[in-house]
PDB file of C-alpha atoms in Angstrom:
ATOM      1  CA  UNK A 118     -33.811 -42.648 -12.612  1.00 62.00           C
ATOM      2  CA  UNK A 119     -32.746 -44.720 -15.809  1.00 66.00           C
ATOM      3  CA  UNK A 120     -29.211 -44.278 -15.926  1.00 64.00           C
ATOM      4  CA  UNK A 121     -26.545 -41.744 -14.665  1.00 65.00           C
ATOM      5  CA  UNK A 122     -22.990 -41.309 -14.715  1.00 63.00           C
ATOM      6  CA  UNK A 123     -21.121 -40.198 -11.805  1.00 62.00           C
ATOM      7  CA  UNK A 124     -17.639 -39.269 -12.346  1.00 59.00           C
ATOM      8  CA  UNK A 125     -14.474 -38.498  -9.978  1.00 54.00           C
ATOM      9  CA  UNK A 126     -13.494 -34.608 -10.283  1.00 54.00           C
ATOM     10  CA  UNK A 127     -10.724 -34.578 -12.531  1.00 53.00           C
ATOM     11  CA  UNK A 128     -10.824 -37.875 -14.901  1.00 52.00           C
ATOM     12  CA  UNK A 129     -13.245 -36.702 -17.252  1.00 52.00           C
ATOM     13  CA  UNK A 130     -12.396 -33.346 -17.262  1.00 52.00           C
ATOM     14  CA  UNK A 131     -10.281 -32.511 -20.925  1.00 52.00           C
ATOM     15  CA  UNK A 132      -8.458 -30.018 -19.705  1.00 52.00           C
ATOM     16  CA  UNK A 133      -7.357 -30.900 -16.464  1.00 53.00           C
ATOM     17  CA  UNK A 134      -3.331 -30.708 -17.572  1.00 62.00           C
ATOM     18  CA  UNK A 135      -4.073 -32.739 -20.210  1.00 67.00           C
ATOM     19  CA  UNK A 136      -3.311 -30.536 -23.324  1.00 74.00           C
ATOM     20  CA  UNK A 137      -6.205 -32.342 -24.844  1.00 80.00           C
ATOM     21  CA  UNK A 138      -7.920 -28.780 -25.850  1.00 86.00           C
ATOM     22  CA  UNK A 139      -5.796 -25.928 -26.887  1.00 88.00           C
ATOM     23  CA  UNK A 140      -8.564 -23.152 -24.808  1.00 88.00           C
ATOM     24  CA  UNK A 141     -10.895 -22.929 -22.164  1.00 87.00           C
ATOM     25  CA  UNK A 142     -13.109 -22.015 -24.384  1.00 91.00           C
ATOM     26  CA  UNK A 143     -12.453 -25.054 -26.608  1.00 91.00           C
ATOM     27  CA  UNK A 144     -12.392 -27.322 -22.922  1.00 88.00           C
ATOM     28  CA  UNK A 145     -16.240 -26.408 -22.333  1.00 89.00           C
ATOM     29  CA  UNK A 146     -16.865 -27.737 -25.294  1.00 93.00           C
ATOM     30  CA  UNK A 147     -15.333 -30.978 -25.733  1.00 90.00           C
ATOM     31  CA  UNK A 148     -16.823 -31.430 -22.185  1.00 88.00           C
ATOM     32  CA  UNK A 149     -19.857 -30.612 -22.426  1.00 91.00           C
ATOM     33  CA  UNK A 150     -20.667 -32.086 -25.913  1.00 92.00           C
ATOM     34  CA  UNK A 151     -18.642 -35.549 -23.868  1.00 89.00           C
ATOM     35  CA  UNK A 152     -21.783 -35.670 -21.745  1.00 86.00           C
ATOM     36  CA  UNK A 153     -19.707 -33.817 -18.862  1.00 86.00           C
ATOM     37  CA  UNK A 154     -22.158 -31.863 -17.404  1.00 87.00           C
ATOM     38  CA  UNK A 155     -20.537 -30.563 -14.066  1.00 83.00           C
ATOM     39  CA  UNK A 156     -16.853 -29.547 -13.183  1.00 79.00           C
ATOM     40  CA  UNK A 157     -15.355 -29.001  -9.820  1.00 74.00           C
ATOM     41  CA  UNK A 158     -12.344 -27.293 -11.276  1.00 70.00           C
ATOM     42  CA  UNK A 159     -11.872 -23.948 -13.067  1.00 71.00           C
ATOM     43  CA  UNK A 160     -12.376 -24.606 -16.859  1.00 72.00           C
ATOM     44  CA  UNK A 161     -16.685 -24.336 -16.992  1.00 82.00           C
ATOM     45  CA  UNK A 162     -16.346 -21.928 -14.167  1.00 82.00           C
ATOM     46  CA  UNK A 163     -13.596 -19.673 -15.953  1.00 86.00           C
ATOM     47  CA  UNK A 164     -14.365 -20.248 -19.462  1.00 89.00           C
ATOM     48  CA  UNK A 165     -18.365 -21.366 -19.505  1.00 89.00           C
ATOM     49  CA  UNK A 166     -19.768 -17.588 -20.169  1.00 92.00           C
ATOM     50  CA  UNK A 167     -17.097 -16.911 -22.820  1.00 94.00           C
ATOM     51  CA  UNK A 168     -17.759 -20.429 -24.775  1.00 94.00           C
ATOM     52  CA  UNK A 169     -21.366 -19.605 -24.816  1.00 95.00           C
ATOM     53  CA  UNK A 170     -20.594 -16.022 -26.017  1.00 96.00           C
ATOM     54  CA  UNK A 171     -18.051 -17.011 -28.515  1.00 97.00           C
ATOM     55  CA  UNK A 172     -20.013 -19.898 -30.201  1.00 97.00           C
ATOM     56  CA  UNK A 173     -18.120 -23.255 -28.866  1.00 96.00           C
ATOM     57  CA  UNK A 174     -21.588 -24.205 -27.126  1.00 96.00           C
ATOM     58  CA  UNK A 175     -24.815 -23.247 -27.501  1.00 96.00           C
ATOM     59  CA  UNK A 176     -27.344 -22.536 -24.556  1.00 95.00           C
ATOM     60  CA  UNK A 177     -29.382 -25.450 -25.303  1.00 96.00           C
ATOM     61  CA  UNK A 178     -26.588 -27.215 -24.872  1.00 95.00           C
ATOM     62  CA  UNK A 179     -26.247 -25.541 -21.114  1.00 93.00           C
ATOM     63  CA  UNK A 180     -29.682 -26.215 -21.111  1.00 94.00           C
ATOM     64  CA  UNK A 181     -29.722 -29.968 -21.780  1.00 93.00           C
ATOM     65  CA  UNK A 182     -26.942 -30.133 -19.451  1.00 90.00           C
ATOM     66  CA  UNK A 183     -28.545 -28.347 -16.443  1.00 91.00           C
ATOM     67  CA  UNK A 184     -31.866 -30.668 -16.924  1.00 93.00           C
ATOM     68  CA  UNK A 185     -29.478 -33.753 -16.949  1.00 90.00           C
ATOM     69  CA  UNK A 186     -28.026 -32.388 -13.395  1.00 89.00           C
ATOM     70  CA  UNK A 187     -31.083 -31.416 -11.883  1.00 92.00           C
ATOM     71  CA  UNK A 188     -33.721 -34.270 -13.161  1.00 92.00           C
ATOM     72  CA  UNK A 189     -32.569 -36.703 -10.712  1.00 89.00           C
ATOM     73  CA  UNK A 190     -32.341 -34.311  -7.655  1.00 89.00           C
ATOM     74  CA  UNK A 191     -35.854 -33.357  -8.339  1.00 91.00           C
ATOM     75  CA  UNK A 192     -37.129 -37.449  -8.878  1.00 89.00           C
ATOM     76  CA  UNK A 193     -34.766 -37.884  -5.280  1.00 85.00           C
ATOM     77  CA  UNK A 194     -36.516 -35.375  -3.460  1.00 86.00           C
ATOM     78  CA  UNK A 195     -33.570 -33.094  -2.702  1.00 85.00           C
ATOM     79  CA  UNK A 196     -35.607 -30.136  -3.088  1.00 90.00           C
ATOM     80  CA  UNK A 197     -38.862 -31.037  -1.280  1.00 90.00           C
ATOM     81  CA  UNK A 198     -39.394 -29.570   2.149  1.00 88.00           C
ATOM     82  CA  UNK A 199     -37.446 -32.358   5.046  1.00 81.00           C
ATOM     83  CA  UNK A 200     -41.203 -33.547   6.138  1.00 83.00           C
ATOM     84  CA  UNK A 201     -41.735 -34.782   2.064  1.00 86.00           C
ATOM     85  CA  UNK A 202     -38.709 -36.899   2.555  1.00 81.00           C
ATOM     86  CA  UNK A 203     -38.309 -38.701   6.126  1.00 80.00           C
ATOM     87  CA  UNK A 204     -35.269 -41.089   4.763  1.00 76.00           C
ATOM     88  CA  UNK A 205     -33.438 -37.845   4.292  1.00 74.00           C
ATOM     89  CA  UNK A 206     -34.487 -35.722   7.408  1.00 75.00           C
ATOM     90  CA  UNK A 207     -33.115 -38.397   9.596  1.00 80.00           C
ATOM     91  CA  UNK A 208     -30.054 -38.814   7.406  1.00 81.00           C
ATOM     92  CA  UNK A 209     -27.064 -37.228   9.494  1.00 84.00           C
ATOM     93  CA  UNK A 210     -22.825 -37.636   9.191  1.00 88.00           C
ATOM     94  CA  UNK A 211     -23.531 -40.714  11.997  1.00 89.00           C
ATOM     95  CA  UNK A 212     -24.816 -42.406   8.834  1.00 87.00           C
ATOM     96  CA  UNK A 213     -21.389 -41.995   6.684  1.00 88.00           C
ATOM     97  CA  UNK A 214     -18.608 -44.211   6.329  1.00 88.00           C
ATOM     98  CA  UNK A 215     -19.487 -46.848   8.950  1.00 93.00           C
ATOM     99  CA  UNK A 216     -18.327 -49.890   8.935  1.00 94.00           C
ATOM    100  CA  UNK A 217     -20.650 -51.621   7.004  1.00 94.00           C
ATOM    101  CA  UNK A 218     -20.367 -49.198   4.382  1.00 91.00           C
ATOM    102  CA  UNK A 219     -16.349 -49.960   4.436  1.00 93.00           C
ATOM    103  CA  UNK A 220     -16.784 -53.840   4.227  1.00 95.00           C
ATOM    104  CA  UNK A 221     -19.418 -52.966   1.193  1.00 93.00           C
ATOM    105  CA  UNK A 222     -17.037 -51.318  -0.245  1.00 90.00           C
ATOM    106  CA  UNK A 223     -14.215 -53.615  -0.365  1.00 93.00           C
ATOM    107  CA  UNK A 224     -16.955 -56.730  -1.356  1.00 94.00           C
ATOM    108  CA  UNK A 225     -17.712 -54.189  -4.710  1.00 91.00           C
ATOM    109  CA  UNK A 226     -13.947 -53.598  -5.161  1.00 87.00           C
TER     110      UNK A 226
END
């Protein structure tokens, strides 16, 4: 994996409240032509079939942006069978947010 962003749910999102775009429509494409290829909220999710439909993105654009998401599950394993991947068969919620993690955290902040 070269390089990936990783963003929080609603800070790159251009229509979260933001009056940035004046439609849905018109938020699924300033997103997704920003690079923003996922979105926890409503905008893709309400708006994404009628911005292909009505011309604000194309499906290569979808396209391009569904590669982008799934390229680095697929070089990560996270769809090979759990015996492919030992590291994340034994990976359980013991494993998340220990302490160590915590103190890694605050050393990166």
């Amino acid at each position: 994996i070269k390089t990936m962003m990783v963003r929080g749910t609603a800070g790159a999102n251009p229509s979260f409240g933001h009056a940035y775009s004046l439609t849905g429509e018109m938020a699924v494409q300033d997103g997704v032509r920003a690079g923003c290829d996922s979105n926890c909220g409503d905008p893709y999710h309400e708006s994404g079939m009628q911005a292909i439909s009505q011309g604000f993105v194309t499906p290569r654009e979808i396209d391009a942006s569904v590669r982008r998401l799934l390229r680095p599950m697929f070089q990560l394993g996270l769809f090979d069978p759990p015996e492919a991947q030992p590291a994340f068969a034994s990976y359980n919620w013991s494993h998340v947010a220990t302490q160590a993690h915590r103190q890694l955290a605050i050393e990166g902040a």
